[in-house]
Coordinates of C-alpha atoms in Angstrom, one line a residue:
Chain T
M173 CA 15.1 -18.2 11.0
E174 CA 16.2 -15.5 8.6
R175 CA 15.3 -11.8 8.0
V176 CA 14.5 -11.4 4.3
E177 CA 13.3 -7.8 4.3
Q178 CA 13.8 -4.7 6.5
H179 CA 12.6 -1.2 5.8
A180 CA 12.7 1.9 8.0
S181 CA 9.1 3.0 8.4
F182 CA 7.7 5.8 10.6
G183 CA 10.6 5.7 13.0
G184 CA 10.3 2.0 13.4
R185 CA 11.1 -1.0 11.1
Q186 CA 9.0 -3.2 8.8
E187 CA 10.6 -6.6 8.7
V188 CA 9.8 -9.9 6.9
W189 CA 11.1 -13.1 8.4
R190 CA 11.3 -16.6 7.2
H191 CA 11.1 -19.4 9.7
E192 CA 10.6 -23.2 9.8
S193 CA 7.2 -24.1 11.2
R194 CA 7.1 -27.5 12.9
T195 CA 3.3 -27.2 13.2
L196 CA 2.8 -26.7 9.4
G197 CA 5.8 -28.7 8.2
C198 CA 7.0 -26.0 5.9
T199 CA 8.8 -22.7 5.7
M200 CA 6.7 -19.6 6.5
K201 CA 7.1 -15.9 6.0
V202 CA 5.9 -13.4 8.6
G203 CA 5.7 -9.6 8.5
I204 CA 6.8 -7.9 11.7
Y205 CA 6.5 -4.2 12.3
L206 CA 8.6 -3.0 15.2
P207 CA 7.5 0.5 16.4
P208 CA 10.1 3.0 17.6
A209 CA 9.5 2.0 21.2
A210 CA 10.5 -1.6 20.4
L211 CA 13.7 -0.4 18.7
R212 CA 14.5 1.5 21.9
G213 CA 14.2 -1.8 23.8
E214 CA 10.8 -1.3 25.4
R215 CA 8.6 -4.4 25.6
C216 CA 5.5 -3.8 23.5
P217 CA 2.1 -5.6 23.1
V218 CA 1.5 -7.5 19.9
V219 CA -1.4 -7.2 17.5
Y220 CA -1.8 -10.2 15.1
W221 CA -3.3 -9.5 11.7
L222 CA -4.9 -12.3 9.7
S223 CA -5.3 -11.7 6.0
G224 CA -8.0 -12.8 3.5
L225 CA -8.2 -15.3 0.6
T226 CA -5.2 -15.2 -1.8
C227 CA -3.1 -12.9 0.4
T228 CA 0.4 -13.5 1.6
E229 CA 2.2 -11.5 4.4
Q230 CA 2.8 -8.8 1.8
N231 CA -0.7 -7.4 1.2
F232 CA -1.3 -5.9 4.6
I233 CA 2.3 -4.6 5.2
T234 CA 2.4 -2.8 1.8
K235 CA -1.2 -1.5 1.5
A236 CA -3.0 -1.1 4.9
G237 CA -1.1 2.0 6.2
A238 CA -0.9 0.4 9.7
Q239 CA 2.7 1.4 10.5
Q240 CA 2.1 5.1 11.3
H241 CA -0.5 4.1 13.9
A242 CA 1.5 1.1 15.3
A243 CA 4.4 3.6 15.7
Q244 CA 2.2 6.0 17.6
H245 CA 0.7 3.5 19.9
G246 CA 3.9 1.4 20.4
L247 CA 2.4 -1.8 19.0
I248 CA 4.2 -4.7 17.3
V249 CA 2.1 -5.9 14.4
V250 CA 2.6 -9.5 13.3
V251 CA 1.3 -10.6 9.9
P252 CA 1.5 -14.3 9.0
D253 CA 0.9 -15.9 5.6
T254 CA -2.6 -17.3 5.0
S255 CA -1.7 -21.0 4.7
P256 CA 1.2 -23.4 4.6
R257 CA 3.1 -23.1 1.3
G258 CA 5.4 -25.0 -0.9
D259 CA 5.7 -27.8 -3.4
G260 CA 5.1 -30.5 -0.8
V261 CA 1.9 -28.9 0.5
A262 CA -1.5 -29.9 -0.9
D263 CA -3.2 -27.4 -3.1
D264 CA -6.3 -26.8 -5.2
P265 CA -6.6 -24.9 -8.5
S266 CA -9.4 -22.6 -7.1
Y267 CA -8.5 -19.4 -5.2
D268 CA -10.6 -20.2 -2.2
L269 CA -9.2 -23.6 -1.2
G270 CA -5.7 -24.8 -0.4
Q271 CA -2.6 -22.6 -0.4
G272 CA -3.7 -19.0 0.3
A273 CA -6.9 -20.2 1.9
G274 CA -6.1 -21.9 5.2
F275 CA -9.1 -20.6 7.0
Y276 CA -7.3 -20.5 10.4
L277 CA -8.3 -24.0 11.5
N278 CA -6.6 -27.4 11.9
A279 CA -7.8 -29.6 9.0
T280 CA -8.8 -33.2 9.8
Q281 CA -9.4 -34.5 6.3
A282 CA -7.0 -35.8 3.6
P283 CA -5.0 -34.4 1.8
W284 CA -5.2 -31.3 4.0
A285 CA -4.5 -32.6 7.5
A286 CA -0.8 -33.1 6.9
H287 CA 0.0 -29.4 6.7
F288 CA -3.1 -27.2 7.2
R289 CA -2.9 -26.5 10.9
M290 CA -3.2 -22.7 10.8
E291 CA -5.0 -22.5 14.2
D292 CA -2.2 -24.2 16.1
Y293 CA 0.4 -22.2 14.1
V294 CA -1.1 -18.8 14.8
V295 CA -2.3 -19.3 18.4
H296 CA 0.7 -21.4 19.7
E297 CA 3.8 -21.7 17.5
L298 CA 3.8 -18.2 16.0
S299 CA 3.2 -16.4 19.2
A300 CA 5.7 -18.4 21.1
W301 CA 8.3 -17.7 18.3
V302 CA 7.4 -14.0 18.4
E303 CA 7.6 -13.8 22.2
Q304 CA 10.9 -15.5 22.1
H305 CA 12.6 -13.4 19.5
F306 CA 11.1 -9.9 19.8
P307 CA 10.7 -7.4 22.6
T308 CA 7.0 -8.2 23.6
N309 CA 5.2 -8.0 26.9
A310 CA 3.1 -11.1 26.2
R311 CA -0.1 -9.1 25.8
R312 CA -1.9 -9.8 22.5
S313 CA -4.8 -8.7 20.4
I314 CA -6.0 -10.0 17.0
F315 CA -7.7 -8.7 13.9
G316 CA -8.2 -9.5 10.3
H317 CA -10.0 -9.1 7.0
S318 CA -12.6 -11.3 5.3
M319 CA -11.4 -14.9 5.8
G320 CA -8.9 -13.4 8.3
G321 CA -11.8 -11.6 10.0
H322 CA -13.3 -15.1 10.5
G323 CA -9.9 -16.2 11.8
A324 CA -9.6 -13.4 14.3
L325 CA -13.1 -13.9 15.6
T326 CA -13.0 -17.6 15.9
L327 CA -9.4 -17.8 17.4
A328 CA -10.3 -15.2 20.0
L329 CA -13.5 -17.0 20.9
R330 CA -11.9 -20.4 21.0
H331 CA -9.0 -19.3 23.2
P332 CA -10.5 -17.2 26.0
G333 CA -7.9 -15.2 28.0
R334 CA -5.4 -15.2 25.1
Y335 CA -6.3 -11.9 23.4
A336 CA -7.2 -8.6 25.0
S337 CA -9.5 -7.5 22.1
V338 CA -10.6 -8.6 18.6
S339 CA -11.7 -6.7 15.5
A340 CA -12.4 -7.4 11.9
F341 CA -13.0 -5.8 8.6
S342 CA -15.6 -7.4 6.4
P343 CA -15.4 -10.8 8.2
I344 CA -17.0 -14.1 7.2
V345 CA -19.0 -14.3 10.4
A346 CA -21.0 -17.5 9.6
P347 CA -18.9 -19.7 7.4
S348 CA -21.2 -22.6 7.9
Q349 CA -23.9 -20.7 6.1
V350 CA -22.1 -19.2 3.1
P351 CA -20.4 -20.6 0.0
W352 CA -16.7 -19.8 0.9
G353 CA -17.0 -21.3 4.3
R354 CA -19.1 -24.3 3.3
K355 CA -16.6 -25.3 0.6
A356 CA -13.6 -24.9 2.9
F357 CA -15.2 -26.6 5.9
A358 CA -16.4 -29.5 3.8
A359 CA -12.8 -30.0 2.5
Y360 CA -10.9 -29.3 5.7
L361 CA -13.3 -30.6 8.4
G362 CA -15.4 -33.1 6.4
E363 CA -19.0 -33.3 5.2
D364 CA -20.3 -33.9 8.8
Q365 CA -21.5 -30.4 9.7
G366 CA -21.3 -31.3 13.4
A367 CA -17.7 -30.3 13.5
W368 CA -18.3 -26.9 11.8
A369 CA -19.9 -24.9 14.6
A370 CA -16.7 -25.0 16.6
H371 CA -15.1 -22.8 13.9
D372 CA -18.1 -20.5 13.2
A373 CA -18.1 -17.1 15.0
V374 CA -21.9 -16.9 15.0
S375 CA -22.1 -20.3 16.7
L376 CA -19.3 -19.6 19.1
I377 CA -20.7 -16.4 20.4
A378 CA -23.7 -18.2 21.8
T379 CA -21.5 -20.0 24.4
A380 CA -18.6 -17.5 24.8
S381 CA -17.2 -17.6 28.3
E382 CA -15.5 -14.2 27.9
R383 CA -16.9 -10.8 26.9
L384 CA -14.1 -9.5 24.7
P385 CA -14.1 -6.0 23.2
L386 CA -15.4 -6.7 19.7
L387 CA -15.3 -4.2 16.8
V388 CA -16.4 -5.0 13.2
D389 CA -16.3 -2.6 10.2
Q390 CA -18.2 -3.5 7.0
G391 CA -18.5 -1.6 3.7
E392 CA -22.0 -1.3 2.3
A393 CA -20.7 -1.5 -1.3
D394 CA -18.8 -4.7 -0.5
E395 CA -19.4 -7.1 -3.4
F396 CA -19.5 -10.0 -1.0
L397 CA -21.7 -8.5 1.6
A398 CA -25.0 -10.3 0.9
T399 CA -23.6 -13.7 -0.2
Q400 CA -20.5 -14.4 1.9
L401 CA -20.3 -11.9 4.9
K402 CA -23.8 -11.3 6.4
P403 CA -22.8 -9.2 9.4
E404 CA -26.5 -9.1 10.5
L405 CA -26.0 -12.7 11.6
L406 CA -23.3 -11.7 14.0
Q407 CA -25.3 -8.8 15.3
A408 CA -28.3 -11.1 16.0
A409 CA -26.0 -13.7 17.7
C410 CA -24.5 -11.0 19.9
D411 CA -27.9 -9.5 20.7
A412 CA -29.2 -13.0 21.7
V413 CA -26.7 -13.4 24.5
G414 CA -25.8 -9.8 25.3
H415 CA -22.3 -10.0 23.9
P416 CA -20.8 -6.6 23.3
L417 CA -20.4 -5.7 19.6
T418 CA -19.6 -2.5 17.8
L419 CA -20.7 -3.1 14.2
R420 CA -20.3 -0.1 11.9
M421 CA -21.7 -0.1 8.4
H422 CA -19.8 2.3 6.0
P423 CA -21.7 3.6 2.9
G424 CA -19.7 3.4 -0.4
H425 CA -16.9 1.2 1.0
D426 CA -16.0 -2.0 -0.8
H427 CA -14.0 -5.1 0.1
S428 CA -10.6 -3.7 -0.8
Y429 CA -7.5 -2.5 1.1
Y430 CA -8.7 1.1 0.5
F431 CA -11.5 0.3 3.0
I432 CA -9.0 -1.2 5.5
A433 CA -6.7 1.8 5.2
S434 CA -9.5 4.2 5.8
F435 CA -10.2 2.7 9.3
I436 CA -7.0 0.9 10.3
G437 CA -6.1 3.8 12.6
E438 CA -9.3 3.4 14.6
H439 CA -8.7 -0.4 14.9
L440 CA -5.2 0.1 16.2
A441 CA -6.4 2.7 18.7
F442 CA -9.1 0.3 19.8
H443 CA -6.6 -2.5 20.4
A444 CA -4.1 -0.1 22.1
D445 CA -6.8 0.9 24.6
A446 CA -7.8 -2.7 25.3
L447 CA -4.1 -3.7 25.7
K448 CA -3.5 -0.8 28.1
A449 CA -6.4 -1.9 30.2
R450 CA -4.8 -5.4 30.5
A451 CA -1.6 -3.9 31.8
Chain B
M897 CA -12.7 7.5 -21.5
E898 CA -13.8 4.9 -19.0
R899 CA -13.6 4.5 -15.2
V900 CA -12.1 1.1 -14.5
E901 CA -11.8 1.3 -10.7
Q902 CA -13.5 3.2 -7.9
H903 CA -13.0 2.8 -4.2
A904 CA -14.2 4.9 -1.3
S905 CA -11.2 6.1 0.6
F906 CA -11.0 8.5 3.6
G907 CA -14.2 10.2 2.7
G908 CA -13.2 10.7 -0.9
R909 CA -12.8 8.3 -3.8
Q910 CA -9.8 6.6 -5.4
E911 CA -10.5 6.1 -9.1
V912 CA -8.6 4.6 -12.0
W913 CA -9.5 5.8 -15.5
R914 CA -8.5 4.6 -19.0
H915 CA -8.3 7.2 -21.8
E916 CA -7.0 7.4 -25.3
S917 CA -3.9 9.6 -25.5
R918 CA -3.4 11.3 -28.9
T919 CA 0.1 12.4 -27.7
L920 CA 1.3 8.9 -27.0
G921 CA -0.8 7.0 -29.6
C922 CA -2.1 4.5 -27.1
T923 CA -4.5 3.9 -24.3
M924 CA -3.3 5.1 -20.9
K925 CA -4.5 4.4 -17.3
V926 CA -4.5 7.2 -14.7
G927 CA -5.1 7.1 -11.0
I928 CA -7.2 10.0 -9.7
Y929 CA -7.9 10.6 -6.0
L930 CA -10.9 12.9 -5.4
P931 CA -10.9 14.3 -1.9
P932 CA -14.2 14.9 0.0
A933 CA -14.1 18.5 -1.0
A934 CA -14.1 17.5 -4.7
L935 CA -17.0 15.1 -4.1
R936 CA -19.0 18.0 -2.6
G937 CA -18.4 19.9 -5.8
E938 CA -15.6 22.3 -4.7
R939 CA -12.9 23.1 -7.2
C940 CA -9.6 21.7 -5.9
P941 CA -5.9 22.1 -6.8
V942 CA -4.2 19.1 -8.4
V943 CA -0.9 17.4 -7.4
Y944 CA 0.7 15.2 -10.1
W945 CA 2.7 12.2 -8.9
L946 CA 5.3 10.7 -11.3
S947 CA 6.3 7.2 -10.4
G948 CA 9.7 5.4 -10.8
L949 CA 11.0 2.7 -13.1
T950 CA 8.8 -0.4 -13.6
C951 CA 5.8 1.2 -11.9
T952 CA 2.3 1.6 -13.3
E953 CA -0.4 3.9 -11.8
Q954 CA -1.1 1.2 -9.2
N955 CA 2.1 1.4 -7.1
F956 CA 1.5 4.8 -5.7
I957 CA -2.2 4.6 -5.2
T958 CA -2.0 1.3 -3.3
K959 CA 1.2 1.8 -1.3
A960 CA 2.0 5.4 -0.6
G961 CA -0.8 6.2 1.9
A962 CA -1.4 9.6 0.3
Q963 CA -5.2 9.6 0.3
Q964 CA -5.6 10.5 4.0
H965 CA -3.5 13.6 3.5
A966 CA -5.1 14.6 0.2
A967 CA -8.4 14.2 1.9
Q968 CA -7.4 16.5 4.7
H969 CA -5.9 19.2 2.5
G970 CA -8.5 19.0 -0.3
L971 CA -6.1 18.0 -3.0
I972 CA -6.8 16.0 -6.2
V973 CA -3.9 13.6 -6.8
V974 CA -3.3 12.5 -10.4
V975 CA -1.0 9.5 -11.0
P976 CA -0.2 8.6 -14.7
D977 CA 1.5 5.5 -15.8
T978 CA 5.3 5.7 -16.4
S979 CA 5.3 5.3 -20.2
P980 CA 3.2 4.5 -23.2
R981 CA 2.0 0.9 -23.2
G982 CA 0.7 -1.8 -25.6
D983 CA 1.7 -4.3 -28.2
G984 CA 2.2 -1.6 -30.8
V985 CA 4.6 0.4 -28.6
A986 CA 8.4 -0.1 -28.7
D987 CA 9.9 -1.9 -25.8
D988 CA 13.2 -3.3 -24.5
P989 CA 13.8 -6.4 -22.4
S990 CA 15.6 -4.5 -19.6
Y991 CA 13.6 -2.9 -16.8
D992 CA 15.2 0.6 -17.3
L993 CA 14.3 1.3 -20.9
G994 CA 11.1 1.2 -22.9
Q995 CA 7.7 0.4 -21.4
G996 CA 7.7 1.3 -17.7
A997 CA 10.7 3.7 -18.2
G998 CA 9.5 6.7 -20.2
F999 CA 11.8 9.2 -18.3
Y1000 CA 9.2 12.0 -18.8
L1001 CA 10.7 13.4 -22.0
N1002 CA 9.8 13.4 -25.7
A1003 CA 12.0 10.9 -27.5
T1004 CA 13.7 12.0 -30.7
Q1005 CA 15.3 8.7 -31.8
A1006 CA 13.9 5.6 -33.5
P1007 CA 12.1 3.4 -32.4
W1008 CA 11.1 5.5 -29.5
A1009 CA 10.0 8.8 -31.1
A1010 CA 6.7 7.3 -32.3
H1011 CA 5.1 6.9 -28.9
F1012 CA 7.5 8.0 -26.1
R1013 CA 6.3 11.6 -25.5
M1014 CA 5.7 11.6 -21.8
E1015 CA 6.7 15.2 -21.3
D1016 CA 4.0 16.5 -23.7
Y1017 CA 1.5 13.9 -22.2
V1018 CA 2.0 14.9 -18.6
V1019 CA 2.4 18.7 -19.0
H1020 CA -0.2 19.3 -21.7
E1021 CA -2.6 16.5 -22.7
L1022 CA -3.1 14.9 -19.2
S1023 CA -3.6 18.2 -17.4
A1024 CA -6.0 19.5 -20.0
W1025 CA -7.9 16.2 -19.8
V1026 CA -7.9 16.4 -15.9
E1027 CA -9.0 20.0 -15.9
Q1028 CA -11.8 19.3 -18.4
H1029 CA -13.3 16.3 -16.6
F1030 CA -12.7 16.9 -12.9
P1031 CA -13.5 19.7 -10.5
T1032 CA -10.1 21.5 -10.5
N1033 CA -9.2 25.1 -10.0
A1034 CA -6.3 24.9 -12.5
R1035 CA -3.6 25.2 -9.8
R1036 CA -1.0 22.5 -10.0
S1037 CA 2.0 21.1 -8.2
I1038 CA 4.1 18.1 -9.1
F1039 CA 6.2 15.4 -7.3
G1040 CA 7.6 12.0 -7.8
H1041 CA 10.0 9.2 -6.9
S1042 CA 13.4 8.2 -8.4
M1043 CA 12.8 8.4 -12.2
G1044 CA 9.6 10.2 -11.4
G1045 CA 11.6 12.6 -9.1
H1046 CA 13.7 13.4 -12.1
G1047 CA 10.4 13.9 -14.0
A1048 CA 8.9 16.3 -11.4
L1049 CA 12.1 18.4 -11.2
T1050 CA 12.7 18.7 -14.9
L1051 CA 9.1 19.3 -15.9
A1052 CA 8.7 22.0 -13.3
L1053 CA 12.0 23.6 -14.3
R1054 CA 11.2 23.4 -18.1
H1055 CA 7.7 24.9 -17.7
P1056 CA 8.0 27.9 -15.4
G1057 CA 4.7 29.2 -14.2
R1058 CA 3.0 25.9 -14.6
Y1059 CA 3.5 24.4 -11.1
A1060 CA 3.2 26.1 -7.7
S1061 CA 5.8 23.7 -6.1
V1062 CA 7.9 20.6 -6.8
S1063 CA 9.1 17.9 -4.5
A1064 CA 10.8 14.5 -4.9
F1065 CA 11.7 11.4 -3.1
S1066 CA 15.1 9.8 -4.0
P1067 CA 15.2 11.6 -7.4
I1068 CA 17.7 11.0 -10.2
V1069 CA 18.9 14.6 -10.1
A1070 CA 21.7 14.4 -12.7
P1071 CA 20.7 11.8 -15.3
S1072 CA 23.5 12.8 -17.6
Q1073 CA 26.0 11.7 -15.1
V1074 CA 24.6 8.3 -13.9
P1075 CA 24.0 4.9 -15.5
W1076 CA 20.1 4.9 -15.5
G1077 CA 20.0 8.4 -17.1
R1078 CA 22.9 7.9 -19.6
K1079 CA 21.3 4.7 -20.9
A1080 CA 17.9 6.2 -21.3
F1081 CA 19.1 9.6 -22.7
A1082 CA 21.3 7.8 -25.3
A1083 CA 18.4 5.7 -26.4
Y1084 CA 15.6 8.4 -26.4
L1085 CA 17.7 11.6 -27.2
G1086 CA 20.7 10.2 -29.1
E1087 CA 24.4 9.8 -28.4
D1088 CA 25.0 13.6 -28.9
Q1089 CA 25.1 14.8 -25.2
G1090 CA 24.3 18.3 -26.3
A1091 CA 20.6 17.5 -26.1
W1092 CA 20.8 16.0 -22.6
A1093 CA 21.3 19.1 -20.4
A1094 CA 17.8 20.3 -21.2
H1095 CA 16.4 17.2 -19.4
D1096 CA 18.8 17.2 -16.5
A1097 CA 17.7 18.9 -13.2
V1098 CA 21.2 19.8 -12.1
S1099 CA 21.9 21.5 -15.5
L1100 CA 18.5 23.2 -15.6
I1101 CA 18.8 24.7 -12.1
A1102 CA 21.7 26.9 -13.3
T1103 CA 19.5 28.9 -15.7
A1104 CA 16.1 28.6 -13.9
S1105 CA 14.0 31.7 -14.4
E1106 CA 11.7 30.9 -11.5
R1107 CA 12.4 30.2 -7.8
L1108 CA 10.0 27.4 -7.1
P1109 CA 9.6 25.9 -3.6
L1110 CA 11.7 22.7 -3.8
L1111 CA 11.7 19.8 -1.3
V1112 CA 13.8 16.7 -1.7
D1113 CA 13.8 13.7 0.7
Q1114 CA 16.5 11.0 0.4
G1115 CA 17.1 7.9 2.4
E1116 CA 20.7 7.3 3.5
A1117 CA 20.3 3.5 3.2
D1118 CA 19.0 3.8 -0.3
E1119 CA 20.8 1.2 -2.4
F1120 CA 21.0 3.5 -5.4
L1121 CA 22.2 6.6 -3.5
A1122 CA 25.8 6.7 -4.5
T1123 CA 25.5 5.3 -8.1
Q1124 CA 22.3 6.7 -9.5
L1125 CA 20.9 9.5 -7.3
K1126 CA 23.7 11.8 -6.0
P1127 CA 21.6 14.5 -4.3
E1128 CA 24.8 16.4 -3.4
L1129 CA 25.0 17.4 -7.1
L1130 CA 21.6 19.1 -6.8
Q1131 CA 22.6 20.8 -3.5
A1132 CA 25.8 22.2 -5.2
A1133 CA 23.8 23.3 -8.2
C1134 CA 21.2 25.1 -6.1
D1135 CA 24.0 26.7 -3.9
A1136 CA 25.8 28.0 -6.9
V1137 CA 22.8 30.1 -8.1
G1138 CA 21.0 30.7 -4.8
H1139 CA 18.1 28.5 -5.7
P1140 CA 16.0 27.5 -2.7
L1141 CA 16.3 23.8 -1.8
T1142 CA 15.2 21.8 1.3
L1143 CA 17.2 18.6 1.0
R1144 CA 16.6 16.2 3.9
M1145 CA 18.7 13.1 4.4
H1146 CA 17.0 10.3 6.4
P1147 CA 19.1 7.7 8.2
G1148 CA 18.0 4.1 7.7
H1149 CA 15.6 4.7 4.9
D1150 CA 15.8 2.8 1.6
H1151 CA 14.4 3.3 -1.9
S1152 CA 11.0 1.7 -1.2
Y1153 CA 7.5 2.9 -0.8
Y1154 CA 7.9 2.4 3.0
F1155 CA 10.2 5.5 2.8
I1156 CA 7.6 7.4 0.6
A1157 CA 4.8 6.5 3.0
S1158 CA 6.8 7.8 6.0
F1159 CA 7.0 11.3 4.6
I1160 CA 4.2 11.6 2.1
G1161 CA 2.1 13.6 4.6
E1162 CA 4.8 16.2 4.8
H1163 CA 5.1 16.5 1.0
L1164 CA 1.3 16.9 0.6
A1165 CA 1.3 19.6 3.3
F1166 CA 4.2 21.3 1.5
H1167 CA 2.3 21.4 -1.7
A1168 CA -1.0 22.4 0.0
D1169 CA 0.8 25.5 1.4
A1170 CA 2.3 26.5 -1.9
L1171 CA -1.0 26.0 -3.7
K1172 CA -2.8 28.1 -1.1
A1173 CA -0.2 30.9 -1.6
R1174 CA -1.1 30.9 -5.3
A1175 CA -4.8 31.4 -4.7

C-alpha cells in the first residue's frame, strides 16, 4: 500500500491510498478523510461513501464538501473507486457498464466474474484493510449517490448488523425495473432475473431482518428521476412492511454534486447520531 | 449571452453563462452564484473570484465550497475564466503562459496584445455585464488564488475605490521577482522591466492611495511557497508604508483547493463585513 495524496483539510487530512486488492485482482485507489480526532489518535467510526456511474474516488473528495462535517463529528470517511480498474480488467465502451460501473455486486457472468466483485471488496476486504491501518472503532455506516445509493442500500440490507445507518442521494432503488440496472444486472448476473432480486433494494426491503435508520434525499429536477430512480417504489416497499424511511424530495435540485453538497452536512449528522447510539 | 448550466445549491443557484467579450474578442464562460436573497429579488453585493494557472470557471465553483457561505451572507460570487480562449487566440504549449494563464493584465506585446486584456475585462466589461443582468447593488469585493491572488491584489490596488476589500489564498505577491511572473511579464509586457512594477502587488503597495482591508492566507506546506509566492515580501512592503495586512500562515496546508475550502468561509465573512461597512 502507498499513500499517493495527502492534503490538510479542516484540521484533518484528506488522503488517497493505492492498495492491492486480492478480491478484485487489481490495484485500487481509496480516498480516506481523517478528522482531527483521528490525527490526535482517537479511534473514530467510519462512514463509507459509494459513488455513482463514471466516478473514481476523486469526485466525492473534491466536490462534496464532506470534510468540514466529518471533522466536526469525528468521522473517518472512506471513498472507494466504483469498479476494478486496469488493462487486464474487462470493460465496455458504454459509460454504464464495466470500469466505472461496478454496481457493488459480485458478477457471476463472463467476462465480468474474474474481477467485478465490488460487494466482497467493499463489505469485507476494504473494511478489514481500513480497520487494520487506520484508527477506527469498528463502527460503520454507509451512504452513496445514484449507482452508489443502490450500493449503500443493498449492501446494508444484505449484511444486517454490519452498518449502523444507511443513506442515499438520488439512489437507483429498483435496478431490476429500470434501464441502468437491467443492463448491468443482465451483464453481471445473467439474463435469468431470479438472481436480480437479491441485489434490488425494493425487493430486499420486503424481507429485511433489521430496521436500519434510512435517509434518502432526491432532487425533483433530477434528469433521471422518472426513468432510472423512482423513489416512490422504495417508499411503497417500506410502507408495505413498516420499514422506517425518511424520503425527502427537494424542488429544483438535480443529479449533480451541487445537490450532494447542499445536504451532505445533514447526512453526516444523521450517521454521527446513529453511530453514537451504537457506542 | 446564454446560460449553459444551472444547479440548485444551498437555497440559491449556481449558474454558468457564456457571453461575447468585446474586450477579449472571444466567447467567455463565467460562473455566477446567486444566493437565496438574489433569487428573492434583493440587490446583493458581488465578490469576484480570480482563479490560478490552468483553471477555468469550473475549478472554484465545483471545489471551493463557497456556495454555503455566499448563501448565508447574501453574496453573489462571480468567477471568470483565467484568460481569453479559442482557436483564434494565441497560445503557448506551457501551462504558465497563454490560454489559462492571462495574469489579469492587458498585454502590450505580440502575439498576446490582440486578445489578452484580462484587466479591462474583469474590472470594466465583466462587472458592467454583471451589474446589467443580475440583481446587484454595485458594491464589489475581489479575491483569488495563486495567479488569481496576484490578480485580486493588483486590480484592487490599481483601481482604488472600486472594491470594498481584497483577499487572497497563496498569492504571487511579487511577480517581478519570481519565475512564473517574470516569464509572463516578459511575454505580455516586454523585456523592459520598467512596465512590470505597475502590475506587481509588492511595488504597488508602496504608493497605494487607499487603505483597503487586506487578508492573505498561505499554507506552510505549499510546494510553491519559497520559489513563487514569498508572502514575506508583501508583509515587508505593507510594514514599510503602514498598509494594513492580515497574513496568516497555516501549518500543513498545501497549494490545493483543500486549503481554499478550509478557509473560504472566513474569506467570505471578511468580504461580507467590508461590503456591509460600505452600505
